[in-house]
Short mmCIF file of C-alpha atoms in Angstrom, two decimals:
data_model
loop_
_atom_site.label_atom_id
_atom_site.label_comp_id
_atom_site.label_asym_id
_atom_site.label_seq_id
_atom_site.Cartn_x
_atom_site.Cartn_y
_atom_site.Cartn_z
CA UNK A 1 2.11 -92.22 -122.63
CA UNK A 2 -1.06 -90.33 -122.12
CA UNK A 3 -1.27 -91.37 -118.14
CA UNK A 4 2.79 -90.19 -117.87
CA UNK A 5 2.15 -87.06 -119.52
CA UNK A 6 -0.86 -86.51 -117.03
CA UNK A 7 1.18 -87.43 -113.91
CA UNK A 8 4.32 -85.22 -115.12
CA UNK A 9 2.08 -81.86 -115.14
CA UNK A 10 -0.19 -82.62 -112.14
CA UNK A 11 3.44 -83.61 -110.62
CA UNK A 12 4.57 -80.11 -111.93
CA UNK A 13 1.58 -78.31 -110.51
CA UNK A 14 1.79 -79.77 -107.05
CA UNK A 15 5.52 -79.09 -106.37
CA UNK A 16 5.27 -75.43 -108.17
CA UNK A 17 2.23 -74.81 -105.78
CA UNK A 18 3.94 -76.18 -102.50
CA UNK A 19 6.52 -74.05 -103.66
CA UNK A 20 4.54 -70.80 -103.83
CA UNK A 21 2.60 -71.38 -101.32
CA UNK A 22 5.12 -72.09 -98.50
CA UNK A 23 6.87 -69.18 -100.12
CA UNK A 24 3.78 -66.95 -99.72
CA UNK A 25 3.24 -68.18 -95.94
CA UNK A 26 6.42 -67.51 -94.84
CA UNK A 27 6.23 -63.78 -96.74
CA UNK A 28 2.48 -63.26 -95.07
CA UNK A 29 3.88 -64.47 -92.25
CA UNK A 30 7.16 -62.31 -92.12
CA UNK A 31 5.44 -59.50 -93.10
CA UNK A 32 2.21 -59.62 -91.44
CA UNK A 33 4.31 -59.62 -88.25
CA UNK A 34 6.32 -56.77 -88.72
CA UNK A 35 3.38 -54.48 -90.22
CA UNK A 36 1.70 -55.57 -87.06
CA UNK A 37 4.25 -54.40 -84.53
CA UNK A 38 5.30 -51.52 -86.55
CA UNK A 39 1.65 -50.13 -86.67
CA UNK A 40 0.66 -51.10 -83.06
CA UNK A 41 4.20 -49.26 -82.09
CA UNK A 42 2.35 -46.43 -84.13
CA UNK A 43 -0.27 -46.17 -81.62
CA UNK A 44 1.15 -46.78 -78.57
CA UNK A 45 3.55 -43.86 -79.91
CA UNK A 46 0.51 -41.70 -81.09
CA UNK A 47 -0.80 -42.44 -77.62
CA UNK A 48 2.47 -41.15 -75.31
CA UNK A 49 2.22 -38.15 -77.63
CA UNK A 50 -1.34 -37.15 -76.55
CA UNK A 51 -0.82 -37.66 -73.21
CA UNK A 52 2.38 -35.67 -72.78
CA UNK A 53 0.68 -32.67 -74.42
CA UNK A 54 -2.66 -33.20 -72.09
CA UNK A 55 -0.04 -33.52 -69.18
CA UNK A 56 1.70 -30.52 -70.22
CA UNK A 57 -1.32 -28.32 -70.24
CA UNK A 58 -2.38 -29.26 -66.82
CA UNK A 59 0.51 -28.78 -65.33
CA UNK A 60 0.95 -25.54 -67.25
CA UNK A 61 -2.67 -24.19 -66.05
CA UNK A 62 -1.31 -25.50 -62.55
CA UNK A 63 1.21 -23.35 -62.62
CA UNK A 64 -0.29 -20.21 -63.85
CA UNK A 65 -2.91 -20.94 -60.97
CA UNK A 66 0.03 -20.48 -57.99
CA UNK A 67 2.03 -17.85 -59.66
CA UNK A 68 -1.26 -15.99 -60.02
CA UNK A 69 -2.10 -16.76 -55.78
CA UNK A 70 1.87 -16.25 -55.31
CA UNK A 71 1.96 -12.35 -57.41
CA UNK A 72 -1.75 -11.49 -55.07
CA UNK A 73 -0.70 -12.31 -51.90
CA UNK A 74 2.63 -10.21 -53.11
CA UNK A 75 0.70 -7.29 -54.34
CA UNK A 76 1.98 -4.11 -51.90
CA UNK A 77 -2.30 -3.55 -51.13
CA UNK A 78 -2.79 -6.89 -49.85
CA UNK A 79 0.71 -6.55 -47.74
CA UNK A 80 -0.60 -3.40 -46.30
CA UNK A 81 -4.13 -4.64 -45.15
CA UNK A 82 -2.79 -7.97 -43.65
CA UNK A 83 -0.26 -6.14 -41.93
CA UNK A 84 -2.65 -3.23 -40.50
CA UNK A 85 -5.36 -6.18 -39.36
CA UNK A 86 -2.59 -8.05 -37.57
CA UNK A 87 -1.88 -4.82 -35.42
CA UNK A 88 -5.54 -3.85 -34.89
CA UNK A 89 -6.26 -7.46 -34.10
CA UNK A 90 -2.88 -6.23 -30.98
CA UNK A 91 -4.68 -3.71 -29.75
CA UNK A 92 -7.90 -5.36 -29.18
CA UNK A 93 -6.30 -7.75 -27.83
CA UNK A 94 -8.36 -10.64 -29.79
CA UNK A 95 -5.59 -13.24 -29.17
CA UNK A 96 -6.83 -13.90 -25.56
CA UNK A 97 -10.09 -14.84 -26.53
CA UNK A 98 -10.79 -18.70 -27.29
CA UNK A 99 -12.37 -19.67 -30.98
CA UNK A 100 -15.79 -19.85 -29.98
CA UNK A 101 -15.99 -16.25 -28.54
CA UNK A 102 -14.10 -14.98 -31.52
CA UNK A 103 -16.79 -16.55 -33.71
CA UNK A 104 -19.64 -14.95 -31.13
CA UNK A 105 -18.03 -11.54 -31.83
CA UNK A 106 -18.10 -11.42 -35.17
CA UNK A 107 -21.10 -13.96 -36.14
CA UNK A 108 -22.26 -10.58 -38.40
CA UNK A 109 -19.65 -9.75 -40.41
CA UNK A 110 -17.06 -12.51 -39.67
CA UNK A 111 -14.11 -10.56 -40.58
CA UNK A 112 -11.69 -7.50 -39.37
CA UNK A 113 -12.17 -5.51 -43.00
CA UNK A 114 -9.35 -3.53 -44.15
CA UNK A 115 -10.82 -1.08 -46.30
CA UNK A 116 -13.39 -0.85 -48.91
CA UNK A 117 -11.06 -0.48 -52.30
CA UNK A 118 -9.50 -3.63 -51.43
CA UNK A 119 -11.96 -5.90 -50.15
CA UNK A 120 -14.38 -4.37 -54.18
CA UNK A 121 -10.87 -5.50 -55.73
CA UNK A 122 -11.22 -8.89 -54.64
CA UNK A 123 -14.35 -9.15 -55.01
CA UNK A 124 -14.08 -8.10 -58.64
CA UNK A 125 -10.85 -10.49 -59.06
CA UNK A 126 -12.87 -13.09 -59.12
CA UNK A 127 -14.79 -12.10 -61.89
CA UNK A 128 -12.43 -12.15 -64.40
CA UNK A 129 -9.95 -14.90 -62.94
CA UNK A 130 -10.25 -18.81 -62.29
CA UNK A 131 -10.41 -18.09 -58.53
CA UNK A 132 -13.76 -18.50 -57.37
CA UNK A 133 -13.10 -17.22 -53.58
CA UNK A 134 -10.26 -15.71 -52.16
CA UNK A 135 -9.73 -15.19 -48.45
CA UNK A 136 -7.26 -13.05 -47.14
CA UNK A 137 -6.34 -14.03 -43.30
CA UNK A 138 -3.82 -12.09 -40.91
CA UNK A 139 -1.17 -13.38 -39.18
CA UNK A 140 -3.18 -14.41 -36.07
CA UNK A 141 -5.64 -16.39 -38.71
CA UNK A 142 -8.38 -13.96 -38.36
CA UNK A 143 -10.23 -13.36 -41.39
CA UNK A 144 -9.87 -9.93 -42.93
CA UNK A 145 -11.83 -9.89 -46.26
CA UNK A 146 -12.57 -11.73 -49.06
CA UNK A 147 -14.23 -12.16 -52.39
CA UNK A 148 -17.05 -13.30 -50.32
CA UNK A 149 -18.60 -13.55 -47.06
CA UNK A 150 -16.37 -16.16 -44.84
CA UNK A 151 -17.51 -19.42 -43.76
CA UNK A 152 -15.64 -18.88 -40.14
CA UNK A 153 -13.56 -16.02 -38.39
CA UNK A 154 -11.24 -17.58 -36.92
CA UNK A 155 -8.54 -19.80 -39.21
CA UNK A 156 -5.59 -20.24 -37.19
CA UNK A 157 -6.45 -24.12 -35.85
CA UNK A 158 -7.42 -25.04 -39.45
CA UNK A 159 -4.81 -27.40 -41.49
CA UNK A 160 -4.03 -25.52 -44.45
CA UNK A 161 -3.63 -22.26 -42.43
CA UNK A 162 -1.13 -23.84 -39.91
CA UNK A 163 0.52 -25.73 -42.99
CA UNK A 164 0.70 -22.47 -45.22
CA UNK A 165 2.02 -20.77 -41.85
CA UNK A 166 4.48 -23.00 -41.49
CA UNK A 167 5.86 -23.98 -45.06
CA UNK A 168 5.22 -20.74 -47.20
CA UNK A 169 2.65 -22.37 -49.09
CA UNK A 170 -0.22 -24.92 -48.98
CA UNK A 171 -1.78 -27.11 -52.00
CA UNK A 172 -4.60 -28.79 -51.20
CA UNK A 173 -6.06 -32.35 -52.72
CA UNK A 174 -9.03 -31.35 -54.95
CA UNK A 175 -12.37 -31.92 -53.31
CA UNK A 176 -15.76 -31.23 -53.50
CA UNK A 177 -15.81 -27.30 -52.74
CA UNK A 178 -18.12 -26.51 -49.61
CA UNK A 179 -19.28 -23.25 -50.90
CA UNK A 180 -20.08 -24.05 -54.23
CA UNK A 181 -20.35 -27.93 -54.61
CA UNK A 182 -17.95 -28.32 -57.76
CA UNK A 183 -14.56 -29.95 -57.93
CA UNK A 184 -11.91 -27.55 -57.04
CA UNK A 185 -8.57 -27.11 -55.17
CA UNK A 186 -6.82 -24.67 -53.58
CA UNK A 187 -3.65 -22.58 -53.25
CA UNK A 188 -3.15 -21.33 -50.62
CA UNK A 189 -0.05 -18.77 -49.54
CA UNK A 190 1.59 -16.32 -47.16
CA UNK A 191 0.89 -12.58 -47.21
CA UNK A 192 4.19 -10.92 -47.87
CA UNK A 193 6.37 -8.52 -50.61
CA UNK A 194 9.06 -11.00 -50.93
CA UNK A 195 10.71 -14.23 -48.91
CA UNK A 196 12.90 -11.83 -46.48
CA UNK A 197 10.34 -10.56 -44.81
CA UNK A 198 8.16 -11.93 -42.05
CA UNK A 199 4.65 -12.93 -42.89
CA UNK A 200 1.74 -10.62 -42.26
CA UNK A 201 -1.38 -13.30 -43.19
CA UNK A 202 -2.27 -15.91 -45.31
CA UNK A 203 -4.18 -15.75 -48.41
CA UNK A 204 -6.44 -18.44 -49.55
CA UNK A 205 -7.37 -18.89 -53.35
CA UNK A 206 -10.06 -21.55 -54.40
CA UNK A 207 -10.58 -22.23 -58.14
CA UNK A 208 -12.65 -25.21 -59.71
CA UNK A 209 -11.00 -28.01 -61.89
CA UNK A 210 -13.72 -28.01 -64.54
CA UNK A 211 -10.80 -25.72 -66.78
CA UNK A 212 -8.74 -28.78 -66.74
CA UNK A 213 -11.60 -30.77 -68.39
CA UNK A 214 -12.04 -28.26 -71.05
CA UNK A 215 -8.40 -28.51 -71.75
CA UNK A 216 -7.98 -31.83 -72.89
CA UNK A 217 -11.16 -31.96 -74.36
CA UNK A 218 -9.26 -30.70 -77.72
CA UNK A 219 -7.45 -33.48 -77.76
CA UNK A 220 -7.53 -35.56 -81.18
CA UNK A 221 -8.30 -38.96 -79.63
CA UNK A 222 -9.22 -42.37 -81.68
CA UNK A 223 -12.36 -44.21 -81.68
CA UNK A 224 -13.80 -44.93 -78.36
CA UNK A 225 -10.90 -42.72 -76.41
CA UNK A 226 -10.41 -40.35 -74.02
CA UNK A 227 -8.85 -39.05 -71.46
CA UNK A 228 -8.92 -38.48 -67.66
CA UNK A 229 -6.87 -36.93 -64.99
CA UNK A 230 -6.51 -38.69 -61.81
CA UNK A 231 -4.22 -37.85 -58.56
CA UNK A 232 -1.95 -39.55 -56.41
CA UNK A 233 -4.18 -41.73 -55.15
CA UNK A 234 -5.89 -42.90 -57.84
CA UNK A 235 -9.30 -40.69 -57.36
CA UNK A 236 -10.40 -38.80 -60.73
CA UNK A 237 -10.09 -35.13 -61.08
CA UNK A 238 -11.60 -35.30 -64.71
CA UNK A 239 -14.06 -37.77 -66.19
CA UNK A 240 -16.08 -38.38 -68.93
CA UNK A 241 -19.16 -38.58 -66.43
CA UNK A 242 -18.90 -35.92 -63.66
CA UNK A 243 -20.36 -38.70 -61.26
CA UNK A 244 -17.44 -40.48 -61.43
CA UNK A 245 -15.17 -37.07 -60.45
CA UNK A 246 -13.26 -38.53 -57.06
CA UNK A 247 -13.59 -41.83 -57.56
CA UNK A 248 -10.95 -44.16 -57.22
CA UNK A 249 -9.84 -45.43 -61.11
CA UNK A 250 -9.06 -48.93 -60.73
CA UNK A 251 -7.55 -48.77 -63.88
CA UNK A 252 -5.36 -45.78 -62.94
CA UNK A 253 -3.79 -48.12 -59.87
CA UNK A 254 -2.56 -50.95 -62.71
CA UNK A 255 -0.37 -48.45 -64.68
CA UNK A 256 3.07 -48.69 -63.24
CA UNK A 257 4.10 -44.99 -62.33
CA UNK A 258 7.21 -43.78 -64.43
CA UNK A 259 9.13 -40.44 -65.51
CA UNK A 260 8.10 -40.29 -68.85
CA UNK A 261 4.80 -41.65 -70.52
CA UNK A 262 3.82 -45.43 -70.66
CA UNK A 263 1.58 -47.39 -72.25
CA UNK A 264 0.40 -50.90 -71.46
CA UNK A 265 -2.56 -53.51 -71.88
CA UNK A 266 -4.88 -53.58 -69.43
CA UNK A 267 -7.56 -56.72 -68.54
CA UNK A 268 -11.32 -54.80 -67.88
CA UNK A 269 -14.73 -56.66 -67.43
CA UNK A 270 -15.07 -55.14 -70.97
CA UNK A 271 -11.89 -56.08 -72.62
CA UNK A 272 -8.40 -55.28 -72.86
CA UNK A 273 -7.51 -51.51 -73.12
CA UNK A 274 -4.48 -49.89 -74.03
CA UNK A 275 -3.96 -47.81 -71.36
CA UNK A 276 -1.09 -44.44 -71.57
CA UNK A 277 -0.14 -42.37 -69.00
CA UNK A 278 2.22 -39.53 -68.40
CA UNK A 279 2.98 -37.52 -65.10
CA UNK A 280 1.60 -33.89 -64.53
CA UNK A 281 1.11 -32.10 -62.08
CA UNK A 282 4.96 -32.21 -61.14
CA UNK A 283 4.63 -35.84 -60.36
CA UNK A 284 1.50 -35.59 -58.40
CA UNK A 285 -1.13 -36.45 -60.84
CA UNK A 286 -1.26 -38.20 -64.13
CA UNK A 287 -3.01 -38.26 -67.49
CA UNK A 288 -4.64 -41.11 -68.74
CA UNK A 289 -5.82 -42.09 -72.53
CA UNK A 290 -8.05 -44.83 -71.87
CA UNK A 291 -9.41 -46.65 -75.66
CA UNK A 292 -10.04 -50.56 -76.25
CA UNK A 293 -7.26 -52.40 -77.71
CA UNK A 294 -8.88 -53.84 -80.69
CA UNK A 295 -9.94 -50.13 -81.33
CA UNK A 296 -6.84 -48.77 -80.44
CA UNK A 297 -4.92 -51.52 -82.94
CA UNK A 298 -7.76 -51.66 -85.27
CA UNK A 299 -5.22 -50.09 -87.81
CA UNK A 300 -2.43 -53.02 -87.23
CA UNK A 301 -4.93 -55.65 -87.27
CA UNK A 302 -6.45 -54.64 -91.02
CA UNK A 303 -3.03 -54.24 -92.11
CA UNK A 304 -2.25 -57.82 -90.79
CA UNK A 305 -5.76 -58.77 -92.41
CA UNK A 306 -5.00 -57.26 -96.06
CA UNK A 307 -1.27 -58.71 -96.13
CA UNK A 308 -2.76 -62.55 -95.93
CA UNK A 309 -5.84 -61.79 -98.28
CA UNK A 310 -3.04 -60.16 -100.74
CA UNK A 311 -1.07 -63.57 -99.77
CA UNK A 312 -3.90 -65.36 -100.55
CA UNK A 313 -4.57 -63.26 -104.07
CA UNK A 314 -1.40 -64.25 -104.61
CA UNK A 315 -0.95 -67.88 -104.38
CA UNK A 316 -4.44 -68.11 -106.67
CA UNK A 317 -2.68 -66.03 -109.52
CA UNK A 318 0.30 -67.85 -108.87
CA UNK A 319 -1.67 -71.37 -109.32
CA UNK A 320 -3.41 -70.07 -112.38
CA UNK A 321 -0.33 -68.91 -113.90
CA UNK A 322 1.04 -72.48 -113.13
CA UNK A 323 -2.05 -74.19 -114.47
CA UNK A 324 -1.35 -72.11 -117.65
CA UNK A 325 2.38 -72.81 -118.23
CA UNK A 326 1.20 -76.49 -117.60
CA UNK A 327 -1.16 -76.42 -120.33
CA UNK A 328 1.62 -74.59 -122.53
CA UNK A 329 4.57 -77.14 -122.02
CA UNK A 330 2.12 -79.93 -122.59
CA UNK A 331 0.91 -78.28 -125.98
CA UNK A 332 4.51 -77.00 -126.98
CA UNK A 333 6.45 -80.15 -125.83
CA UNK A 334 4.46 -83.53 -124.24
CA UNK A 335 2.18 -83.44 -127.23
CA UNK A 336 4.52 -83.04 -129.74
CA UNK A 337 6.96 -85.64 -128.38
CA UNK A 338 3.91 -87.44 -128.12
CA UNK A 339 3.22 -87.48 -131.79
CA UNK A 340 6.74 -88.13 -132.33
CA UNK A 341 6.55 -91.39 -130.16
CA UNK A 342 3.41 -92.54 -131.78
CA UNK A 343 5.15 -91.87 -135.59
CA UNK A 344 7.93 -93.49 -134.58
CA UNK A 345 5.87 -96.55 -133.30
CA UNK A 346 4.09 -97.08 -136.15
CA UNK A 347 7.41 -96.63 -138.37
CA UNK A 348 8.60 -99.58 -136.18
CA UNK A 349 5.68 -101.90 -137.34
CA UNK A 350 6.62 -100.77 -141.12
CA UNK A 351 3.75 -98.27 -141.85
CA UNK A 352 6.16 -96.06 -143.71
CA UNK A 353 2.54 -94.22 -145.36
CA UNK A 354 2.55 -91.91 -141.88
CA UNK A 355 2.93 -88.23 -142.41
CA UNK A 356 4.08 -85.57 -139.80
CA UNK A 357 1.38 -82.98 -139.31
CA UNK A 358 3.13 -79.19 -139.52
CA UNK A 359 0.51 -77.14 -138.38
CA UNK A 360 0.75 -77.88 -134.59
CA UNK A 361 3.14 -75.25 -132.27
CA UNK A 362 5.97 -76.81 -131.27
CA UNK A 363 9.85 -76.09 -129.50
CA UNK A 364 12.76 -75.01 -131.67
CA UNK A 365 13.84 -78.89 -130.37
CA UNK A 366 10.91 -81.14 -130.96
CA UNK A 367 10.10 -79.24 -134.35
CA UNK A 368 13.61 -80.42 -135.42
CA UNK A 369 12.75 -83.90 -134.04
CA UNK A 370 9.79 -84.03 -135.97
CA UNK A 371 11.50 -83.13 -139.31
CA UNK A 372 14.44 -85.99 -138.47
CA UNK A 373 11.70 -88.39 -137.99
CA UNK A 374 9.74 -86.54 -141.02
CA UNK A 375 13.30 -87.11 -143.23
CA UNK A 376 13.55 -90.68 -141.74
CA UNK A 377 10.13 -91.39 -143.37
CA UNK A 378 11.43 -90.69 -147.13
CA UNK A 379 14.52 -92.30 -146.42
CA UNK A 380 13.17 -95.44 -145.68
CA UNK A 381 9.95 -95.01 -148.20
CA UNK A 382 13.27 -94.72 -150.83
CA UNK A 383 14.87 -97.39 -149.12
CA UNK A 384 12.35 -99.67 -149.49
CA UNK A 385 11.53 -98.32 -153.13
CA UNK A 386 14.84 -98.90 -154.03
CA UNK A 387 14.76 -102.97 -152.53
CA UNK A 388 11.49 -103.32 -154.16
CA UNK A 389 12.56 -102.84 -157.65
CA UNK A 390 15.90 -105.04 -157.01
CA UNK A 391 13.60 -107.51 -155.64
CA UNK A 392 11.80 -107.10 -159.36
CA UNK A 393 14.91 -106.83 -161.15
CA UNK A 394 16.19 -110.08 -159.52
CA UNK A 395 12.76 -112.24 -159.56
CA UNK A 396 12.50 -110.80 -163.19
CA UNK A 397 16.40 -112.18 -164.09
CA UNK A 398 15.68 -115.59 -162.82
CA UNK A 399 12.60 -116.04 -164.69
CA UNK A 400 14.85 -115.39 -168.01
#
């Protein structure tokens, strides 16, 4: 009875804790998933959202930077002197002369001038604007004035000149600026009061692209982050190390372009990174948020971590509180059914001097059991009683 008894509860305790636990796996499992995906969702989400507002403030400050070049070389002053230096550069007959004898002339000065006011004005613009230099060119390409002494006179064979001549306008690829040796770009467009008139000159606007830097530097990035501006062809405009600025990101060439802001995984000698990128710069250029993946889904992966070790917690309570229902069934009903099998056992071999023992806790059931067997017990003691003194009675008669 005893070895039974032992096998039913270990039997118990095994199939109660397969149950739990394959119920607790498939839960950790289940939900250790989707807290997973959810989360790393989260920041790939959190991600797009930085770079969309780093993309939109570059390509804001972008814009400010050409409507600014656009409402100079607009201004009626600037008009005026490119149109006057066009004519004087007429009547001394300065077209027939060939580049190098044009830069001979005016090796001193290396300009027409136009006027004192305007050529302090732009000298002073640049003093409390992001343009560095300005050059203001007539319509031959001559140089006029500037914010600064020119590096050349003569302008009209150059690229951008013939290309702002040409189109209205001219943006070039940022570079590493002659003059001053820091990153910049420029804008450069024609000299005139509005689109229905005929050009009078070209005007040239240089600023530096540290600004952009500066900009996204507010960003609130995660641990190990940040971010990075590169152009069409890959080369960086910002960077966390200004050695890098204008080298090609190999990174930056893996992200698939798009319309909107993407994220993906990317392979590195130092690990994955989750990699999110979004277009500025009207399409031109794009923002990157550059952070590890295992930093970037740090969050997902301790989520995933506390769901199993709660899974885990669990399944121990779960055992313990299986272990302890064990122990109570065996005290409230094996042992008692037990004692009633060993009673009725020795009833069977005629010991009717066995007593039931009331203190012990027992079911509503085997406490009634108990008291049968308990009742049984007198009956028979009275039973046999009664036979007893018959037995007497009759042994006594037949000795008379």
């Amino acid at each position: 009875m005893a070895t039974d008894a032992q096998q039913l509860r270990q039997r118990f305790l095994l199939l109660g804790a397969g149950t739990v636990l394959a119920l607790l796996l498939l839960l950790a499992v289940v939900a250790g998933n989707a807290a997973n995906a959810y989360l790393r969702q989260q920041a790939q989400d959190r991600g797009r959202d930085v770079v969309i507002r780093a993309a939109s403030a570059v390509t804001a400050y972008l814009h400010e930077r050409r409507r600014e070049a656009e409402a100079l070389a607009a201004s009626p002053s600037i008009v005026a002197v490119a149109k006057t230096a066009s004519q004087n550069a007429v009547k001394q007959k300065l077209p027939q002369y060939d580049v190098p004898t044009l830069e001979r002339l005016f090796s001193r000065t290396r300009e027409l001038g136009g006027g004192p006011d305007v050529g302090s004005y732009l000298t002073d613009y640049t003093s409390h604007s992001d343009f560095v230099r300005i050059l203001l060119t007539e319509s031959h390409g001559y140089s006029v004035m500037g914010s600064e002494r020119a590096a050349a006179f003569a302008h009209g064979d150059e690229p951008w000149w013939q290309s702002t001549w040409s189109q209205g306008e001219y943006v070039s690829s940022p570079e590493s600026d002659r003059e001053s040796g820091v990153l910049s770009m420029e804008y450069d467009v024609v000299v005139r009061p509005n689109r229905m008139v005929q050009p009078s000159g070209v005007l040239k606007a240089v600023f530096p692209l540290e600004q952009l830097r500066v900009l996204i530097a507010g960003a609130t990035l995660g641990d190990r982050a940040y971010l990075e501006v590169v152009d069409n062809r890959g080369a960086m405009v910002t960077a966390p190390n200004g050695r890098d600025l204008l080298k090609i990101d190999s990174i930056a060439t893996s992200v698939p372009r798009a319309d909107t802001a993407v994220a993906v995984s990317v392979s590195t000698a130092q690990g994955d990174e989750l990699v999110t990128a979004a277009p500025t710069n009207d399409g031109a250029w794009r923002v990157l948020l550059r952070q590890p993946a295992a930093k970037a889904y740090a969050g997902a992966a301790k989520a995933q971590r506390a769901i199993w070790l709660g899974a885990l917690a669990l399944l121990l309570v779960s055992v313990g509180m299986l272990w302890g229902l064990g122990g109570w069934l065996n005290q409230r009903v094996t042992e008692p059914v037990r004692e009633a099998g060993r009673i009725a056992g020795r009833i069977a071999a005629g010991d009717l001097s066995v007593t039931v023992a009331g203190t012990r806790e027992r079911t509503a059931e085997v406490a009634e059991l108990i008291s049968s067997i308990q009742s049984m017990v007198v009956a028979l003691r009275r039973l046999v009683g009664a036979i007893r003194s018959a037995a007497d009675e009759s042994a006594a008669m037949a000795s008379e």
